[in-house]
Every structure is written in C-alpha cells, then in structure tokens.
PDB file of C-alpha atoms in Angstrom:
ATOM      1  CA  UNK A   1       0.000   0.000   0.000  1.00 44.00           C
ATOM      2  CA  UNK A   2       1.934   3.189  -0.639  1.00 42.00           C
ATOM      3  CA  UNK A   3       0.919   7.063  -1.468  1.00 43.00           C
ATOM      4  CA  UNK A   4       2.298   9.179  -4.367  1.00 40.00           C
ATOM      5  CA  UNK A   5       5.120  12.543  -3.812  1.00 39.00           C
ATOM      6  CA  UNK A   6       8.459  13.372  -5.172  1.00 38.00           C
ATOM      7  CA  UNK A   7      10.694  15.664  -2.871  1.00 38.00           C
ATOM      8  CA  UNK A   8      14.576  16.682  -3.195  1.00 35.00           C
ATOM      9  CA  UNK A   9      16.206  15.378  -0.129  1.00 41.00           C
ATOM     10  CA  UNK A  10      19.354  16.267   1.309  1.00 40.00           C
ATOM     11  CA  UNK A  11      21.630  13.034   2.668  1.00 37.00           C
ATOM     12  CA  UNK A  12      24.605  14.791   4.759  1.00 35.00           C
ATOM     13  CA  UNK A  13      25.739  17.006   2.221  1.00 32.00           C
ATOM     14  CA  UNK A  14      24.509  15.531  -0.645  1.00 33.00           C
ATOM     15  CA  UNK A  15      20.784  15.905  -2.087  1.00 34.00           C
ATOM     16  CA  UNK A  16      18.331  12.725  -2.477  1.00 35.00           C
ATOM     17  CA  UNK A  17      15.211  12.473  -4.074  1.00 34.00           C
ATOM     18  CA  UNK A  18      12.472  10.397  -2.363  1.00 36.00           C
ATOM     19  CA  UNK A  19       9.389   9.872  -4.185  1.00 37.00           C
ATOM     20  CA  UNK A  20       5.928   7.679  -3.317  1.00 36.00           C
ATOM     21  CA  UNK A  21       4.690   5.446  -5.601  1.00 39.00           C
ATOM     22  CA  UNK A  22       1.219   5.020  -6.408  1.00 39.00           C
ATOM     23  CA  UNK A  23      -1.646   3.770  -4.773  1.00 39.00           C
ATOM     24  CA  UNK A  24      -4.934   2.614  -6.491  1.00 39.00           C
ATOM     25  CA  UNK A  25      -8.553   2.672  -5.407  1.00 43.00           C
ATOM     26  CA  UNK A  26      -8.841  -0.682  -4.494  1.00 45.00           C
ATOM     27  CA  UNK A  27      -5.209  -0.978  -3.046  1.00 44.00           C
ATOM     28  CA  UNK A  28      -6.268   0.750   0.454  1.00 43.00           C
ATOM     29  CA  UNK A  29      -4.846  -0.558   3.528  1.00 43.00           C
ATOM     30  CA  UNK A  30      -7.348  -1.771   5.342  1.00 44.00           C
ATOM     31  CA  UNK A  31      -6.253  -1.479   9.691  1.00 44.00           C
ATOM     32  CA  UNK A  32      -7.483  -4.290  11.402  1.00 44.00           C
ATOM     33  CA  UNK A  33     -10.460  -3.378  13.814  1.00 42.00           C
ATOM     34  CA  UNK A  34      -8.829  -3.876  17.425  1.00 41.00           C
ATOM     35  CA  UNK A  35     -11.642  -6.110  19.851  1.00 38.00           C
ATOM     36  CA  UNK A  36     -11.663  -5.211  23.146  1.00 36.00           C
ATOM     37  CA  UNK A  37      -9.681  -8.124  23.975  1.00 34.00           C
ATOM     38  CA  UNK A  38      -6.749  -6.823  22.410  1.00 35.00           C
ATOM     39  CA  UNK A  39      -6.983  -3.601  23.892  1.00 36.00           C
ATOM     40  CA  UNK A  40      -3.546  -2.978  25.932  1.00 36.00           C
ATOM     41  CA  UNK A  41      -3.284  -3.469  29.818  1.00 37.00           C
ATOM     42  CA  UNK A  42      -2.338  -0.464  31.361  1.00 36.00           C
ATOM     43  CA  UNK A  43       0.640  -0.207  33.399  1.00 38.00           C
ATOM     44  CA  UNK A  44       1.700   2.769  35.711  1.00 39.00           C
ATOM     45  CA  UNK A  45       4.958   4.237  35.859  1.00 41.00           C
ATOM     46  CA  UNK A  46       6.740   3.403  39.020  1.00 40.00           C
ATOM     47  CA  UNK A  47       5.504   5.038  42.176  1.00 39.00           C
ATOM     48  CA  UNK A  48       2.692   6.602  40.510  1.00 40.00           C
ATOM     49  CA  UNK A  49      -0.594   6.969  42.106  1.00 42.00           C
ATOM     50  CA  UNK A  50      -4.160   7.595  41.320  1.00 42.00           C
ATOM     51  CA  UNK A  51      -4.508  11.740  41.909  1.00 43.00           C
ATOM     52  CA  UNK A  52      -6.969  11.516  44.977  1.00 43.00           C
ATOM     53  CA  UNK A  53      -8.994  15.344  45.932  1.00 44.00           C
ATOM     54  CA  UNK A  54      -8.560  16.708  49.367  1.00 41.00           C
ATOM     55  CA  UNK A  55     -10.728  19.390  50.466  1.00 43.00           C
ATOM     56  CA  UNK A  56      -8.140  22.560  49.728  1.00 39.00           C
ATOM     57  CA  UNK A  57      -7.173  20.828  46.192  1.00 45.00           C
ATOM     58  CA  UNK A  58     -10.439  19.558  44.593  1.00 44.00           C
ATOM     59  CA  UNK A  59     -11.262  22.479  42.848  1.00 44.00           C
ATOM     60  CA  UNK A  60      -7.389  22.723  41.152  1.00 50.00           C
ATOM     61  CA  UNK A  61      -7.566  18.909  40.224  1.00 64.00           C
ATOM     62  CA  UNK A  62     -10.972  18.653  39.699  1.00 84.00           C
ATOM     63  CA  UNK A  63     -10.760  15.265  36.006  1.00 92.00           C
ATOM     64  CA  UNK A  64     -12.512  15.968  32.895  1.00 94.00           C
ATOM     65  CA  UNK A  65     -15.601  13.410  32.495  1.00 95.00           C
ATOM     66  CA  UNK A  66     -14.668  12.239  28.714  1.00 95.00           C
ATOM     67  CA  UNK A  67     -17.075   9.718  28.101  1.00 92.00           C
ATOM     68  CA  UNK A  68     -19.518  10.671  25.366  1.00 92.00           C
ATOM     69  CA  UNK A  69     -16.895  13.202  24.230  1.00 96.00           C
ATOM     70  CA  UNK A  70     -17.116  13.201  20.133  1.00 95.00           C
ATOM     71  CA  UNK A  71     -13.994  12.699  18.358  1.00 95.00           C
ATOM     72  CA  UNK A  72     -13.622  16.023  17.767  1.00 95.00           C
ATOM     73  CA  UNK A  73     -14.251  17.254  21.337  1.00 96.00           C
ATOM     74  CA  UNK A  74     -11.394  14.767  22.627  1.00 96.00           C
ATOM     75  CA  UNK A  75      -8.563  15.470  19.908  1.00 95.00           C
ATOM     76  CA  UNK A  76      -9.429  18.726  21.165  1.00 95.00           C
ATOM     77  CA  UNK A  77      -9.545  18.345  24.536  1.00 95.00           C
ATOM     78  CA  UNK A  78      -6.246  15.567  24.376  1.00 95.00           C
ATOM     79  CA  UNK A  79      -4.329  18.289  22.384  1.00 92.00           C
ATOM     80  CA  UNK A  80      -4.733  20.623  24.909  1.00 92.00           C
ATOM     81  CA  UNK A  81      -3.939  18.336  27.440  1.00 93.00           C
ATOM     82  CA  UNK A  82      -0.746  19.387  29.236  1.00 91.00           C
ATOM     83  CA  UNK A  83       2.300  17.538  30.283  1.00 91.00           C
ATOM     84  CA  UNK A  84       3.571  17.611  34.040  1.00 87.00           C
ATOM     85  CA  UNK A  85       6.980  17.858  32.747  1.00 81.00           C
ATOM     86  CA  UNK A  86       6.613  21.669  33.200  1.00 68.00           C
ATOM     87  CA  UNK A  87       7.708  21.829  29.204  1.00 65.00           C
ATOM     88  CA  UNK A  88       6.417  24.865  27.794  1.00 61.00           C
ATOM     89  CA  UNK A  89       3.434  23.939  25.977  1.00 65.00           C
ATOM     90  CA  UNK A  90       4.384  19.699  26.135  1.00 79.00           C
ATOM     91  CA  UNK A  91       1.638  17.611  25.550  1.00 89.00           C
ATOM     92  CA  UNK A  92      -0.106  15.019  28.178  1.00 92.00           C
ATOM     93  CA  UNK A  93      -0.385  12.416  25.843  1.00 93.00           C
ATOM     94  CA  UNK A  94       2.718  11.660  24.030  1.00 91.00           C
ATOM     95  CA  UNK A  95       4.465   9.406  21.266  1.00 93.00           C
ATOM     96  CA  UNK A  96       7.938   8.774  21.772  1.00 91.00           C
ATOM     97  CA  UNK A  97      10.514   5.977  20.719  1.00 90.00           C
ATOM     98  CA  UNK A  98       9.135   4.415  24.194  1.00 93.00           C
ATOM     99  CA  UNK A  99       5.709   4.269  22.823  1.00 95.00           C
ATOM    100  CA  UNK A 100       2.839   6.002  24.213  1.00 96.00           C
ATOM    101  CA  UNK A 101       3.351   7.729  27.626  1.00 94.00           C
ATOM    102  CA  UNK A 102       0.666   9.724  29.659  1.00 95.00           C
ATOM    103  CA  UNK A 103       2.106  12.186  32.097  1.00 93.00           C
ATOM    104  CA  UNK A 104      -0.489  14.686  32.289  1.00 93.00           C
ATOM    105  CA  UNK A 105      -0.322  17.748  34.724  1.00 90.00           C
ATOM    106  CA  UNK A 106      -2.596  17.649  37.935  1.00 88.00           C
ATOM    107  CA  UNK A 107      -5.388  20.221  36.568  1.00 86.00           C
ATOM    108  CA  UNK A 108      -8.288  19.113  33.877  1.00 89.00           C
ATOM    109  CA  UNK A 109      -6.580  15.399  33.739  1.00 93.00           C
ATOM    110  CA  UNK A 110      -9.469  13.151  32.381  1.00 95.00           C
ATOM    111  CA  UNK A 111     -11.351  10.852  35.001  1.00 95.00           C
ATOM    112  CA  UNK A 112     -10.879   8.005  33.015  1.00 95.00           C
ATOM    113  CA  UNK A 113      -8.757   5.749  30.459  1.00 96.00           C
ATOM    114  CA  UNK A 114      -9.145   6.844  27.110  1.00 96.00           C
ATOM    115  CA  UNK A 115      -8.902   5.100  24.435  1.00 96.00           C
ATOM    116  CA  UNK A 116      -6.776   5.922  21.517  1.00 97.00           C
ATOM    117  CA  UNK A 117      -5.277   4.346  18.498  1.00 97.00           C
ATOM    118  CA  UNK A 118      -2.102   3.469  17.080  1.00 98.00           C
ATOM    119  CA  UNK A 119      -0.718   2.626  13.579  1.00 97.00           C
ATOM    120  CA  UNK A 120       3.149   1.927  12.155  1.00 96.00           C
ATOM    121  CA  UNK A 121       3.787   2.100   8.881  1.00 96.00           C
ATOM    122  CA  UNK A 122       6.861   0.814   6.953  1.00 95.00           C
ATOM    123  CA  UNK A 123       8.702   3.310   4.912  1.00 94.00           C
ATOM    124  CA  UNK A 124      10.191   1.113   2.145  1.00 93.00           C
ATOM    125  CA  UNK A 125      13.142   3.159   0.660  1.00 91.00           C
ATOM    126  CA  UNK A 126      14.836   1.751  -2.296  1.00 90.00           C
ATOM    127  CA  UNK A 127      17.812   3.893  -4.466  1.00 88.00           C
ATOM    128  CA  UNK A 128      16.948   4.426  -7.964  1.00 88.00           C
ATOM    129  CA  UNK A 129      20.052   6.493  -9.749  1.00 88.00           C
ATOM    130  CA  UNK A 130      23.495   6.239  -8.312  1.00 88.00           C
ATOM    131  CA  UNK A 131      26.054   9.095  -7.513  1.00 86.00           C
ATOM    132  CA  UNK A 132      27.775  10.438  -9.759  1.00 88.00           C
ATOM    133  CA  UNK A 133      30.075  13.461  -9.987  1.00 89.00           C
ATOM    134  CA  UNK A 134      27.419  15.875 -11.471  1.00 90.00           C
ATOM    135  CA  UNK A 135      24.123  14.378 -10.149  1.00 90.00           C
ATOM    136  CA  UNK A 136      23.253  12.722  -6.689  1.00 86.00           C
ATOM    137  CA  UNK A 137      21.604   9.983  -5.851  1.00 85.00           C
ATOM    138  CA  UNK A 138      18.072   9.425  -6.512  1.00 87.00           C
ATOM    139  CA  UNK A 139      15.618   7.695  -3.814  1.00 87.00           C
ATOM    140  CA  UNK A 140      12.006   6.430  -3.828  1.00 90.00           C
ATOM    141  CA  UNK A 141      10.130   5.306  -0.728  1.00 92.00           C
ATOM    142  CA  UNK A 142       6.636   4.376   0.006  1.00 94.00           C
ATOM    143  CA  UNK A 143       4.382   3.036   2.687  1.00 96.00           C
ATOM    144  CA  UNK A 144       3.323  -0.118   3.592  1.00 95.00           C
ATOM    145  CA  UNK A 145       0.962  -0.767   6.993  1.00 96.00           C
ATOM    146  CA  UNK A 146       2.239  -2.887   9.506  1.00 95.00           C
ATOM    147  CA  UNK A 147      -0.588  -2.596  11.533  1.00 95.00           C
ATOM    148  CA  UNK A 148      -3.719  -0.732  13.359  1.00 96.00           C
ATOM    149  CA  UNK A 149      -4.270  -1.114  16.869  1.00 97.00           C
ATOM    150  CA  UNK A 150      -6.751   1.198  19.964  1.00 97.00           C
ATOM    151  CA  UNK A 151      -4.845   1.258  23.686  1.00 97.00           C
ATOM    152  CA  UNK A 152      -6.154   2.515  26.628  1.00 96.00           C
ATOM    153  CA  UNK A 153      -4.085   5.761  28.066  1.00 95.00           C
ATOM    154  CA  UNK A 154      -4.539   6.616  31.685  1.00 91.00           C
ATOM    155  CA  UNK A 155      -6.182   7.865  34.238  1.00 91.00           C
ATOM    156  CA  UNK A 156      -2.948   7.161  36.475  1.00 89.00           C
ATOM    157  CA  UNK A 157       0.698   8.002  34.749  1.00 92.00           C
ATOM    158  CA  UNK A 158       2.679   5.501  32.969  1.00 93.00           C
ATOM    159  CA  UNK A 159       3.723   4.082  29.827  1.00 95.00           C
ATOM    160  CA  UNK A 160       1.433   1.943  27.731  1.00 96.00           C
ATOM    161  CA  UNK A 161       2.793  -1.426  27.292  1.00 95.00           C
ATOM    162  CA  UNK A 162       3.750  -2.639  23.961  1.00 94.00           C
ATOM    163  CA  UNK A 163       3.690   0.642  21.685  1.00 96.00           C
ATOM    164  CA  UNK A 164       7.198   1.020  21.216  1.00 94.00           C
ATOM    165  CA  UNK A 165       7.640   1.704  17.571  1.00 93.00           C
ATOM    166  CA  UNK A 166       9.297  -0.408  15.564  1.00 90.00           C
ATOM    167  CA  UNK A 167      13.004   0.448  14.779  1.00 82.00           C
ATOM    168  CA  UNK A 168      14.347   1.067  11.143  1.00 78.00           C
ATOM    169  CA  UNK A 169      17.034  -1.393   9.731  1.00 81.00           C
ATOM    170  CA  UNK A 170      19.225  -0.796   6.648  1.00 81.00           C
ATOM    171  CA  UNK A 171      16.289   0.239   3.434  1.00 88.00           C
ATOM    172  CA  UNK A 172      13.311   0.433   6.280  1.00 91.00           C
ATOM    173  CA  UNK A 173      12.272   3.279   8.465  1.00 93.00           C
ATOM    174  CA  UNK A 174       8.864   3.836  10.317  1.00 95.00           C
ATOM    175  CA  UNK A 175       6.156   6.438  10.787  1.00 96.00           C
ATOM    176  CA  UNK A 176       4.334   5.617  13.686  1.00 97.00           C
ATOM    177  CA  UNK A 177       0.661   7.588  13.718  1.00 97.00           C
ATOM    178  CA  UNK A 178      -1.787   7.802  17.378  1.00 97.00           C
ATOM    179  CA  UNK A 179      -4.790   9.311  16.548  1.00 97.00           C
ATOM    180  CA  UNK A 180      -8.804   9.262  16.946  1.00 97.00           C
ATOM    181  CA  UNK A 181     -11.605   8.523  14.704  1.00 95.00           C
ATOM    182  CA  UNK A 182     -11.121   6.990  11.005  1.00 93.00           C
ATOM    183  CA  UNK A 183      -8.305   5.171  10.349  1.00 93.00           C
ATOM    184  CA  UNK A 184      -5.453   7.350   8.562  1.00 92.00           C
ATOM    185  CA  UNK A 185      -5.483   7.156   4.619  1.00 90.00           C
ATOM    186  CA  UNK A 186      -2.321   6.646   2.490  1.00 87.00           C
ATOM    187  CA  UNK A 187      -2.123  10.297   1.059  1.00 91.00           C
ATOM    188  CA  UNK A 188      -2.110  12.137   4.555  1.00 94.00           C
ATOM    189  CA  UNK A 189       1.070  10.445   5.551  1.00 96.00           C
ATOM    190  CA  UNK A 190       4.299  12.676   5.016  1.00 95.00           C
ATOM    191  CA  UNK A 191       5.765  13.187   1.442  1.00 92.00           C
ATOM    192  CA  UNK A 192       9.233  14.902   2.533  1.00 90.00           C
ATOM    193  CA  UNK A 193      10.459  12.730   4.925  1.00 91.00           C
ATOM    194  CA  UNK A 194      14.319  13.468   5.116  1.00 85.00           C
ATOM    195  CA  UNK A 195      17.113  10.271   5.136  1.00 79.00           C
ATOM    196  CA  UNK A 196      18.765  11.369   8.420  1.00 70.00           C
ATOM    197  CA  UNK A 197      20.892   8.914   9.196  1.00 68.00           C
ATOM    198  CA  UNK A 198      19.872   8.697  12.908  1.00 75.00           C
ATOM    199  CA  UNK A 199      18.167   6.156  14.487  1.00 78.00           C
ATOM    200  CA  UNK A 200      16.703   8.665  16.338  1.00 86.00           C
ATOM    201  CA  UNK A 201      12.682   9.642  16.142  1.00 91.00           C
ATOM    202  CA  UNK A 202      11.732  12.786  14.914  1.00 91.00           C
ATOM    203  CA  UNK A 203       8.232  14.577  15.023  1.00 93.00           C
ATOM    204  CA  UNK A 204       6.156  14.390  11.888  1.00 94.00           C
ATOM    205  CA  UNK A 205       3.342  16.597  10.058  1.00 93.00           C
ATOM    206  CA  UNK A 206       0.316  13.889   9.488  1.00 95.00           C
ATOM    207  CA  UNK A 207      -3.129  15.488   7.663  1.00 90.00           C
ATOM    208  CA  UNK A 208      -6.285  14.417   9.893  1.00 88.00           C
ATOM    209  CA  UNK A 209      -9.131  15.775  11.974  1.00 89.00           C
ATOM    210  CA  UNK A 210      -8.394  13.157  14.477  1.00 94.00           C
ATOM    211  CA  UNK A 211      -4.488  12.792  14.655  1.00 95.00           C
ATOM    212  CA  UNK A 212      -3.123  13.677  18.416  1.00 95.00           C
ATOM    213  CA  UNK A 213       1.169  12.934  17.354  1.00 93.00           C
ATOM    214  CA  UNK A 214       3.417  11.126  14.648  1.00 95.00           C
ATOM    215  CA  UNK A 215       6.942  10.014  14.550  1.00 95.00           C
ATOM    216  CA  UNK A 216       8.832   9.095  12.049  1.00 94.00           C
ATOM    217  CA  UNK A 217      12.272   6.856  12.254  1.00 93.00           C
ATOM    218  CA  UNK A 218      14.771   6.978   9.746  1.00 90.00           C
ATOM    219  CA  UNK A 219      16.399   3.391   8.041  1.00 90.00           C
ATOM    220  CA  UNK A 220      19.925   3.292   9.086  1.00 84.00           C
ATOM    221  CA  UNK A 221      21.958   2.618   5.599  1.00 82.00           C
ATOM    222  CA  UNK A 222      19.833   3.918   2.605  1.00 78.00           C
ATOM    223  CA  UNK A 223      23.249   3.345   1.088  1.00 77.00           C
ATOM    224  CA  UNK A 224      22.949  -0.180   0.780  1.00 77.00           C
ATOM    225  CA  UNK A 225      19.183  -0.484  -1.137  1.00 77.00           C
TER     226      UNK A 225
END
C-alpha cells in the first residue's frame, strides 16, 4: 500500500530524491479493527498513584468526564492536554521511541482511560540512480501498513505497554501515527520525509481531523538499497 510525492532530499551534504509510488482505489490498507480483547493493559509508571482530591485541592484537580466526548471534542480536549513535565506547551499524551506515555499535569486530567489508536507504517526506501560526480543519488520510498491497533491511556501516569515503535534497519524506516476517529489514509502520511541517518525519532506533520502525534524513524543505511 503506498501514497504518491516526489521531494529533493538532502543526505549529509549531498541531495536525495524520495518519491511515493502510487496507490490505487482498491489498493487501500485496510487497519485491522482492534476487539476489546486486544486492547492494551495499562501499566503505571513506578511510584505513581491515582490523583486523589482533598478538600483545599479539589477544585485545582478537579478530572474531565470524557465519556460521550465526540472525536472532535477529545482530539481537542487531548491536544490541549498538558504535560507535568513543566515543558512549555508539552503535551499530556505523548508518542515517543518508548511508545505512548501519559504524564499529564494535575489540573483538567481526564477521570478516566481513554482510548486511543495506534498505527506503524513501513517506509520502504529503495535507491533508484546512483552518484555520480554531477548528479546525486536518486531515492524512492513508500508506505506499507504494519498494523492498526486502539490502547487505553490513563487515568494514572505511565507508559502503555507494547507501543514502542518499531526500529528502522538498513532500506526500512517507520512512521508511527496515534490518533482518533477513522483510520489514517495513504495520502495524509508525510511526502518529505528526510534520510537522516539517525536512528533517532523525529516529530512528523500527518493530515487528519483526528491525529493527536506522529513520529517518524529513519532506516539506518539507505546506502545499501
């Protein structure tokens, strides 16, 4: 399954091209639908507790009811959600090379779990001019689901087990998408992803009403496709 771009690149010091190849109608990923049995369990980060109310501090910690929320009220309310970190302007919810983590400050935390999803993608890179002394190289990648999960996030801190994305090897990288509502089409996913050569993930533009984060991963010796 892949979507269509062409973009100039730069490699070190050298520009790339990467381009997308094509996707038809009826060549749509389709996620897998996640039952509730494979909905993650939920583990808290050490020494974390549920946030309790005492008299003097209910109305500062007060949790946001979010059931019945529509999807657009939730990315909303999620994308608002602040981090305890004490980050200017860091996010509650988060996507990291970790996976999912949920560190959200004290005030307007949500009351209960909520329920999210997660997709990684495969970004298939493969070299299609060589260097020479006049032109660079030429690249084309595309996109290939690996697969569509939903998680449960919260209410107490902690990492969600087993959302780790999946690491990039020698013509592979990964975009890794969490997001709400319909599942993500081909053509929203990023068409200038730069060959960094660092293992190391880097936040991602992804097109969507419902998308909360995205991180891509870069494959570790384009060199050798």
């Amino acid at each position: 399954m892949r979507s269509a771009s062409k973009l100039l690149i730069p490699v070190a010091a050298v520009a790339v091209l990467l381009a997308v190849s094509g996707c038809s109608e009826d060549e749509k990923p389709t996620a897998a639908k996640a039952s509730p049995s494979e909905l993650a369990r939920y583990t808290a980060a050490p020494g974390s507790a549920t946030p309790t109310d005492s008299p003097t501090t209910a109305a500062s910690t007060k949790c946001v009811k979010t059931a019945g929320m529509s999807v657009k009220q939730l990315t909303g309310y999620l994308g608002e959600l602040r981090s305890n970190s004490g980050a200017y302007r860091s996010r509650g919810l988060t996507l990291d090379s970790s996976g999912l983590n949920f560190t959200p400050e004290a005030v307007q935390r949500p009351c209960e779990a909520v329920k999210v999803k997660l997709a990684h993608y495969w970004v298939d890179v493969e070299k299609t001019r060589d260097e020479t002394a006049v032109t660079p190289a030429r690249y084309e990648y595309g996109y290939t689901l690996i697969d569509t999960a939903s998680y449960k996030a919260g209410p107490k801190d902690g990492r969600v087990p087993d959302t780790a994305p999946p690491g990039g090897n020698g013509c592979q990288g990964t975009v890794s998408v969490t997001y709400l509502g319909e599942d993500i089409p081909p053509e929203s996913l990023p068409n200038d992803l730069e060959l960094t050569g660092t293992t190391a993930p880097v936040p991602v533009e992804v097109n969507g009403d419902g998308v909360l984060s995205a991180i891509y991963i870069s494959p570790v010796d384009v060199e050798s496709c």
